[in-house]
XYZ file of C-alpha atoms in Angstrom:
576
model
C 65.524 77.400 53.871
C 67.658 80.614 52.913
C 69.766 79.737 49.963
C 66.238 78.588 48.228
C 64.751 81.836 48.824
C 64.388 84.128 45.267
C 64.595 88.212 46.706
C 64.420 88.902 42.560
C 61.632 91.303 41.249
C 58.744 89.031 39.512
C 60.298 85.672 39.995
C 57.507 82.801 41.090
C 57.528 81.578 44.408
C 58.305 78.924 44.676
C 61.571 79.573 42.442
C 61.274 78.414 38.836
C 57.442 76.793 38.872
C 55.775 77.292 35.489
C 52.755 77.390 37.568
C 53.019 79.066 40.046
C 50.679 81.498 42.146
C 52.293 83.603 43.686
C 55.569 86.496 43.080
C 58.524 87.947 44.439
C 58.012 91.519 45.421
C 61.312 91.630 47.947
C 61.091 94.651 49.631
C 58.393 97.338 50.687
C 58.969 99.846 48.032
C 58.464 97.286 45.264
C 55.098 96.537 46.605
C 54.901 100.076 46.529
C 56.042 100.440 42.951
C 54.095 97.411 41.818
C 50.804 99.137 43.373
C 51.243 102.611 41.466
C 52.718 101.147 38.110
C 56.255 101.929 38.377
C 58.025 100.397 35.406
C 61.203 99.417 37.555
C 58.970 97.035 38.912
C 56.339 96.458 36.736
C 58.730 95.599 33.410
C 60.036 92.504 35.622
C 56.411 91.133 36.634
C 56.935 87.645 34.249
C 54.158 85.896 36.675
C 51.832 86.628 39.277
C 48.467 85.359 41.220
C 46.871 84.169 38.422
C 43.231 86.103 39.422
C 44.806 89.379 39.499
C 47.721 88.672 36.547
C 46.799 87.338 32.973
C 49.396 84.182 33.265
C 51.740 84.307 30.472
C 49.961 81.170 28.693
C 47.025 82.683 28.900
C 48.436 85.987 27.228
C 50.084 83.519 24.594
C 46.555 82.016 23.517
C 44.567 85.259 24.289
C 46.955 87.058 21.810
C 46.544 84.363 18.708
C 42.744 84.072 19.399
C 42.287 87.727 18.889
C 44.679 87.654 15.963
C 42.904 84.933 14.117
C 39.071 86.390 15.757
C 39.080 89.663 16.834
C 37.142 92.239 14.873
C 38.327 95.956 14.846
C 38.955 97.489 18.242
C 37.978 93.762 20.120
C 40.107 92.281 23.442
C 39.050 88.704 24.906
C 39.062 87.206 27.948
C 39.358 83.180 27.486
C 36.796 80.823 29.848
C 36.613 76.928 30.051
C 32.445 76.903 29.660
C 29.342 78.685 27.124
C 28.069 79.183 30.231
C 30.965 80.938 32.136
C 31.270 83.095 29.179
C 27.881 84.365 29.319
C 28.143 85.396 32.159
C 31.141 87.392 31.446
C 28.700 88.855 28.685
C 26.058 89.567 31.273
C 28.217 91.466 33.361
C 30.032 92.993 31.178
C 26.355 94.692 29.370
C 24.727 95.316 32.655
C 27.802 97.541 33.987
C 29.044 99.155 30.988
C 28.506 102.365 29.500
C 28.680 101.876 26.096
C 25.584 102.114 23.730
C 25.332 99.823 22.044
C 28.010 97.664 23.567
C 28.457 94.464 21.322
C 29.437 91.299 22.745
C 29.863 88.145 21.725
C 31.393 84.484 22.697
C 33.130 82.150 20.198
C 33.904 78.096 20.840
C 37.193 76.550 20.259
C 37.811 72.791 21.133
C 40.954 70.954 20.733
C 40.917 67.452 19.065
C 40.135 64.111 21.053
C 42.300 61.060 21.304
C 41.918 59.038 18.590
C 42.849 55.761 20.426
C 43.651 54.378 23.974
C 46.968 55.500 23.915
C 46.206 58.978 22.869
C 44.210 59.247 25.806
C 46.898 58.549 28.704
C 47.842 62.258 27.056
C 45.316 63.870 25.100
C 41.987 65.556 26.392
C 39.207 67.101 23.855
C 39.325 70.444 25.148
C 36.430 73.716 25.248
C 37.205 77.530 25.739
C 35.021 79.870 25.252
C 36.261 83.088 24.327
C 34.539 86.715 24.741
C 35.082 89.412 22.422
C 34.252 92.927 23.477
C 35.455 96.921 22.174
C 38.854 97.540 24.117
C 37.619 100.048 26.329
C 35.424 98.130 28.286
C 39.278 95.611 29.392
C 38.529 96.963 33.160
C 35.047 95.176 32.833
C 35.976 91.543 31.845
C 38.848 91.727 33.637
C 36.674 92.511 36.785
C 34.757 89.812 35.859
C 37.536 87.230 35.832
C 39.547 88.601 39.140
C 36.262 88.810 40.975
C 34.448 85.078 39.782
C 37.381 83.514 39.538
C 36.198 81.314 36.761
C 38.755 82.390 34.083
C 40.933 78.852 32.258
C 44.027 77.824 34.301
C 47.441 78.089 33.618
C 47.750 74.498 32.565
C 44.351 74.794 30.218
C 45.841 77.374 27.952
C 49.235 75.540 28.158
C 47.854 72.640 26.505
C 45.207 73.884 24.394
C 48.352 76.074 23.164
C 50.311 73.027 23.040
C 47.569 70.780 20.611
C 46.166 74.137 18.605
C 49.251 76.966 17.942
C 50.354 75.414 14.545
C 47.015 75.482 13.870
C 46.153 78.711 14.838
C 49.572 80.461 13.767
C 48.993 78.586 10.066
C 45.494 80.315 9.933
C 47.113 83.699 10.992
C 49.800 83.305 7.880
C 46.468 82.096 5.837
C 44.586 85.200 6.462
C 47.263 87.615 6.813
C 50.243 86.683 4.678
C 52.561 89.570 5.769
C 52.738 88.441 8.888
C 56.305 85.922 10.453
C 55.798 83.462 12.232
C 57.585 84.747 14.617
C 56.296 88.017 14.744
C 56.947 89.755 18.208
C 54.812 91.044 20.290
C 51.054 92.038 19.140
C 50.533 95.272 18.144
C 47.149 95.210 21.129
C 49.843 94.528 23.810
C 50.672 97.002 26.377
C 52.570 97.481 29.389
C 51.238 95.008 31.929
C 48.987 91.945 31.734
C 47.312 93.524 34.744
C 45.568 96.128 32.609
C 46.077 94.300 29.099
C 46.766 90.886 27.397
C 50.379 91.319 26.672
C 51.595 88.002 24.039
C 54.175 87.222 21.577
C 53.737 84.325 19.098
C 57.211 83.191 20.122
C 57.903 79.920 21.705
C 60.008 80.512 25.104
C 62.479 77.629 25.264
C 63.207 77.676 29.205
C 59.094 77.978 30.241
C 58.887 74.799 27.527
C 61.969 73.115 28.880
C 61.078 73.387 32.412
C 57.468 71.901 32.055
C 59.118 69.340 30.142
C 60.839 68.627 33.285
C 58.263 68.746 35.036
C 56.050 66.235 33.156
C 58.781 64.293 32.502
C 59.952 63.762 35.875
C 56.804 62.625 38.264
C 54.949 65.693 38.633
C 52.480 64.770 36.256
C 50.350 61.767 35.671
C 48.435 60.355 32.831
C 45.174 62.325 32.421
C 42.919 59.206 32.352
C 43.465 59.388 35.924
C 41.724 62.800 36.081
C 38.187 61.516 36.957
C 39.947 59.361 39.981
C 41.951 62.067 41.329
C 38.724 64.609 41.564
C 37.120 61.537 43.106
C 39.969 61.417 45.722
C 40.268 64.936 46.140
C 35.683 65.012 47.405
C 36.176 62.355 49.218
C 39.778 63.552 50.941
C 37.889 66.649 51.968
C 34.528 64.549 53.071
C 36.671 62.972 54.982
C 38.772 65.579 56.914
C 34.956 67.653 57.252
C 33.643 64.642 58.345
C 29.994 64.472 59.592
C 29.128 61.490 57.500
C 29.688 64.208 54.724
C 29.406 62.601 51.346
C 31.607 63.167 48.818
C 28.656 64.029 46.766
C 28.196 67.157 48.350
C 31.432 68.209 47.817
C 32.129 70.681 44.435
C 35.133 70.906 43.092
C 35.888 74.460 41.486
C 38.728 76.444 39.193
C 39.179 79.007 42.358
C 38.709 79.930 46.018
C 36.691 82.419 44.844
C 35.001 81.020 42.071
C 33.296 78.572 44.694
C 32.158 81.708 46.686
C 30.944 83.120 43.671
C 28.808 79.850 42.714
C 27.221 79.837 46.550
C 26.311 83.310 46.293
C 25.122 82.486 42.490
C 23.894 79.342 43.956
C 22.024 81.183 47.011
C 20.779 84.281 44.355
C 18.703 80.989 41.848
C 17.042 79.443 44.659
C 15.257 81.909 46.818
C 12.338 83.831 46.570
C 12.205 87.518 46.580
C 16.543 87.298 46.177
C 16.585 90.388 44.458
C 15.230 92.803 46.544
C 16.927 91.318 49.882
C 20.785 91.503 50.761
C 23.346 90.062 51.801
C 25.792 90.437 54.825
C 29.321 90.195 54.536
C 29.872 90.073 58.593
C 33.769 90.913 59.573
C 36.427 92.489 57.220
C 36.897 89.499 53.827
C 39.228 89.314 51.702
C 39.056 91.872 49.117
C 36.320 90.127 46.394
C 33.977 87.932 48.447
C 33.204 91.697 49.309
C 32.954 92.633 45.255
C 30.727 89.987 44.573
C 28.270 90.673 47.031
C 28.094 94.157 46.642
C 28.153 93.612 41.721
C 25.894 90.378 41.733
C 22.425 90.667 43.600
C 20.908 93.713 45.561
C 23.582 94.766 47.752
C 25.615 94.291 51.049
C 25.178 95.005 54.116
C 29.184 95.311 55.738
C 29.367 94.584 59.310
C 33.070 94.905 58.803
C 34.304 94.340 62.768
C 32.593 90.946 62.337
C 32.313 90.969 66.556
C 29.759 90.471 68.755
C 28.896 94.528 68.931
C 28.033 94.064 65.338
C 26.370 91.021 65.691
C 23.635 93.087 68.660
C 23.310 95.782 65.294
C 22.847 92.887 62.274
C 20.248 91.616 65.118
C 18.391 94.248 65.812
C 18.353 95.256 61.437
C 16.696 91.387 61.709
C 14.414 92.418 64.589
C 13.051 95.440 62.817
C 11.855 93.083 59.861
C 14.294 93.430 57.152
C 14.960 90.541 55.057
C 18.417 88.863 54.474
C 19.465 86.712 51.627
C 22.688 85.632 53.078
C 25.303 85.906 55.457
C 29.097 85.164 54.527
C 32.613 85.602 56.485
C 35.593 84.036 57.178
C 36.579 81.485 59.693
C 38.847 83.390 61.273
C 39.001 86.764 58.689
C 42.287 87.429 56.895
C 44.420 89.314 57.842
C 42.878 90.162 60.994
C 41.928 86.119 62.105
C 38.808 87.686 63.921
C 36.564 84.896 64.531
C 32.917 85.269 64.767
C 30.207 83.507 67.144
C 29.318 81.466 64.314
C 27.034 79.402 66.986
C 25.118 82.528 67.695
C 24.536 83.588 63.488
C 23.426 80.218 63.102
C 20.351 80.772 66.046
C 19.960 84.070 64.097
C 19.515 82.212 60.880
C 17.165 79.750 62.078
C 14.794 82.708 63.251
C 15.219 85.075 60.440
C 15.733 81.987 57.402
C 18.723 83.299 55.740
C 21.148 81.411 54.426
C 25.295 81.124 55.803
C 28.157 80.783 53.750
C 31.824 80.363 55.794
C 35.013 80.539 54.372
C 37.151 78.194 55.770
C 40.167 79.036 53.953
C 42.436 80.367 56.950
C 41.260 77.726 59.617
C 40.820 74.822 57.733
C 38.781 71.655 57.878
C 41.718 69.880 59.764
C 40.905 72.583 62.393
C 38.013 73.645 62.966
C 34.231 71.936 63.261
C 32.238 74.254 61.113
C 29.967 72.660 58.880
C 27.255 71.643 61.121
C 26.419 75.650 61.860
C 26.551 77.076 58.482
C 24.474 75.839 54.996
C 27.738 75.811 53.022
C 31.541 76.197 53.665
C 33.570 77.216 50.780
C 37.528 76.799 50.882
C 40.379 77.863 48.093
C 42.103 74.926 48.219
C 45.031 76.900 46.556
C 46.040 77.522 50.043
C 46.936 74.894 52.799
C 44.942 72.172 51.504
C 47.466 72.471 48.397
C 50.385 73.960 50.301
C 53.114 73.443 47.135
C 51.845 76.911 45.359
C 51.784 75.564 42.016
C 47.712 75.078 41.569
C 44.607 76.685 41.649
C 41.714 75.271 43.074
C 38.784 75.797 44.938
C 35.115 73.953 46.657
C 32.139 74.613 48.149
C 30.604 71.432 50.537
C 26.917 71.229 51.077
C 25.649 70.653 54.852
C 23.165 67.813 54.707
C 21.321 68.759 57.991
C 20.829 72.437 56.621
C 16.788 73.679 56.062
C 18.670 74.753 52.273
C 19.830 71.263 51.838
C 17.368 69.996 49.072
C 16.977 72.899 47.102
C 20.734 73.260 46.797
C 21.245 69.567 45.938
C 18.225 70.138 42.868
C 19.845 73.336 41.704
C 22.977 71.703 41.729
C 21.915 68.449 39.936
C 20.384 70.463 37.425
C 23.247 73.299 37.036
C 26.683 72.323 38.513
C 29.051 72.226 35.775
C 33.196 70.993 36.546
C 34.746 73.732 35.785
C 37.887 72.397 36.968
C 40.778 71.670 34.554
C 42.047 67.717 34.931
C 45.638 68.439 34.545
C 45.285 70.655 37.357
C 43.080 68.268 39.672
C 46.115 65.752 39.426
C 49.014 68.426 40.651
C 46.363 69.165 43.182
C 45.613 65.601 44.339
C 49.102 64.585 44.996
C 50.120 67.971 46.521
C 47.217 66.851 49.073
C 47.788 63.921 50.378
C 49.788 64.959 53.738
C 47.498 68.285 54.172
C 46.236 67.042 57.675
C 49.901 66.004 58.672
C 51.346 69.775 57.206
C 48.436 71.550 58.860
C 50.047 70.117 62.083
C 53.036 70.861 61.821
C 52.189 74.543 60.642
C 49.970 74.622 63.758
C 53.196 74.171 65.718
C 55.781 76.078 64.433
C 53.235 79.090 64.107
C 52.865 79.390 68.101
C 56.578 79.269 68.400
C 56.618 82.413 65.873
C 54.110 83.855 67.714
C 56.366 83.790 71.335
C 59.055 85.236 69.521
C 56.597 87.868 68.411
C 54.972 88.423 71.818
C 58.492 89.256 73.014
C 59.830 92.115 70.727
C 59.249 95.061 71.829
C 59.067 96.361 68.835
C 55.500 95.158 67.696
C 52.641 96.874 68.575
C 49.610 94.264 67.620
C 49.280 90.784 67.541
C 46.856 89.246 65.184
C 46.530 85.421 66.244
C 43.351 83.457 66.892
C 44.782 82.037 70.362
C 45.651 85.456 70.928
C 42.056 87.220 69.628
C 39.807 88.826 72.030
C 37.056 86.448 69.660
C 39.059 83.260 71.055
C 35.805 82.177 73.022
C 34.409 81.886 69.140
C 37.433 79.742 67.789
C 37.813 77.681 70.252
C 33.571 76.300 70.277
C 34.392 74.977 67.073
C 37.977 73.642 67.107
C 38.617 69.651 66.961
C 39.678 67.628 69.353
C 44.431 67.976 68.357
C 43.386 71.087 66.446
C 45.365 74.357 66.187
C 45.177 77.662 65.563
C 46.756 77.715 61.866
C 49.593 79.161 59.561
C 48.199 82.577 59.388
C 49.418 85.733 61.212
C 49.563 89.722 61.241
C 51.808 91.641 63.221
C 51.884 96.045 63.340
C 55.408 97.655 64.811
C 54.807 100.371 66.803
C 57.294 102.687 64.082
C 56.643 102.487 60.260
C 60.510 102.563 59.637
C 60.276 99.289 61.811
C 57.532 97.512 59.875
C 60.013 98.362 56.887
C 63.154 97.188 57.647
C 62.099 93.813 59.220
C 60.516 92.850 55.976
C 62.835 93.960 53.694
C 65.352 92.140 55.920
C 63.627 89.310 56.225
C 65.100 86.363 54.205
C 62.041 84.503 53.192
C 59.679 84.152 50.275
C 57.665 87.896 49.927
C 53.977 87.801 48.196
C 50.900 87.295 47.919
C 48.868 83.997 48.651
C 48.877 81.738 52.437
C 49.195 78.420 52.907
C 52.174 77.404 52.020
C 54.588 74.680 52.562
C 57.125 77.269 52.840
C 56.762 81.014 54.859
C 55.321 83.792 52.831
C 55.791 87.425 54.129
C 53.708 90.442 52.270
C 52.878 93.952 53.454
C 48.864 93.300 53.528
C 46.945 96.401 53.269
C 49.703 98.083 50.820
C 49.335 94.563 48.090
C 45.753 94.351 49.094
C 44.197 97.813 49.410
C 46.567 100.050 48.009
C 44.224 102.558 46.694
C 41.481 102.776 49.993
C 44.026 102.366 53.009
C 42.337 105.612 54.717
C 39.220 103.561 54.501
C 40.661 99.507 55.743
C 42.178 101.885 58.141
C 38.196 102.790 59.896
C 37.913 98.920 59.986
C 41.228 98.455 61.596
C 43.539 96.779 58.535
C 46.996 99.355 59.377
C 48.972 99.938 56.135
C 52.298 98.856 58.671
C 50.888 95.460 58.858
C 53.016 92.256 57.767
C 51.044 88.944 57.212
C 52.666 85.787 57.523
C 51.810 82.801 56.378
C 53.765 80.573 58.866
C 55.316 76.915 57.050
C 57.345 74.003 57.389
C 60.755 75.048 58.039
C 62.724 73.517 60.839
C 61.534 75.795 63.629
C 65.125 76.681 64.712
C 65.607 77.703 61.363
C 62.546 79.789 60.982
C 63.029 81.266 63.835
C 66.663 82.612 63.229
C 65.361 83.958 60.415
C 62.767 85.908 61.568
C 65.028 86.547 64.673
C 67.552 88.238 62.800
C 65.269 90.452 60.604
C 63.592 91.625 64.059
C 67.261 93.089 65.633
C 68.395 94.612 62.600
C 64.925 96.581 62.833
C 65.734 96.956 66.932
C 69.267 98.336 65.781
C 68.037 101.076 63.041
C 65.276 101.793 65.891
C 68.140 102.262 68.123
C 70.283 103.905 65.888
C 67.246 106.643 65.236
C 66.562 107.248 68.681
C 70.013 108.071 70.004
């Protein structure tokens, strides 16, 4: 285990993975440096979590398109369909301070297969490009991040492979002085966290990695994509149980896109939705709250997500206020609190609001959630995949919900498959052993929990089995289910947290649910600009979050114990 773990800033996690969804930030100081935009970190960041860091293939495609089609001072974001691009355009126009703010959409397609042989490797791929004034890049990036509907890196790579020569030839025709190997576009900037930064040069290392990945068993004939999606929906339906039909399982390009789709559906099917706020119950992953704040009438935020918060919500409802929906995580990330979903369900029946539950952390192999909500949403990027090399999400309708019929009618008319075929093939392969992996992670997590409980340096441990809300988790746990793979710890002293994190010989970066243990200083990484605010909700700035993997328990415990021992030695030295 330790030998395969990269500690190089900016290295993809896993190593040598062209479409990795995590990235190495190996020290506390590097994580802070990344958030502060310090060059010694940012200049080494060649990959990152896809909704925050624009993948190099997407950057390259955007640069080519801008050189071909952009007007003066225009930038672009690329989406999988025209309808998604329209939503981005609407968001920019609604939020901009520019008057006027010209935003236009341009569509491109790659060639369709000419015959059956080509159909094994060629797809007619469509993209929709949103052009907007460069000053509004931040707004467009907000849409990309919050809604999670941007093109995947595999789609960008495929489109480049099919269209690079044509796009480059078109540039040469339009701008004869431009050389093929022209280096970075003049529009490039320091970091793709703030702007596209791309090159027209091909990357031999990346191309070789892609060749190996596709040649040696990790990619299937693209004609099987439709079957892969069918299998994914069946696999999810079977895991959820309750006679869930695969037809009630909807795939999305990311977990956040699933949450966004659920919110959009509720907004578009509820009478008086424009006047009704939603409720975010419990401290959530950051973009769930952003979606509820920025689309619709706004949000009531009950950040503690506990029984007292539910009392407060009930008083609000008794007072006559009508709410649109309640979104919650089960359990929450990173504090692992579990809401009283059974009581929430009763309130929903009485006061007529929709319930959307994100079960990413607890997952359907452990929990029986669907009967107590209208929709479950999940990031399939996480434990369902495990391999940290594909983005995906799902949302599932509860057939027993009083809203089922209207939701189903809406989706029959409006659902678009935004999930790129190659991503579906990878996810289907990754998820075949989803439930058995989940059970093994449950077992490893309990052993890690015991290790931390015995450590005098640690002040608090957040895990469903030791939480005050354990009874709410236990009420919906499946026979044979466990408490999941996510755990957070807070040290008594900041220096001990930093020492432990810096010396833990494990993968360190964003995401969770990976087959390998993944660690991050969560508040620093997710809430650096609002540390005082999140502290009010119990998220300590020194919180260390661990997603426990499949390593042999003895090896994993040994690595963690070594890091704890070093922190203890440092503490003893400081005290003396």
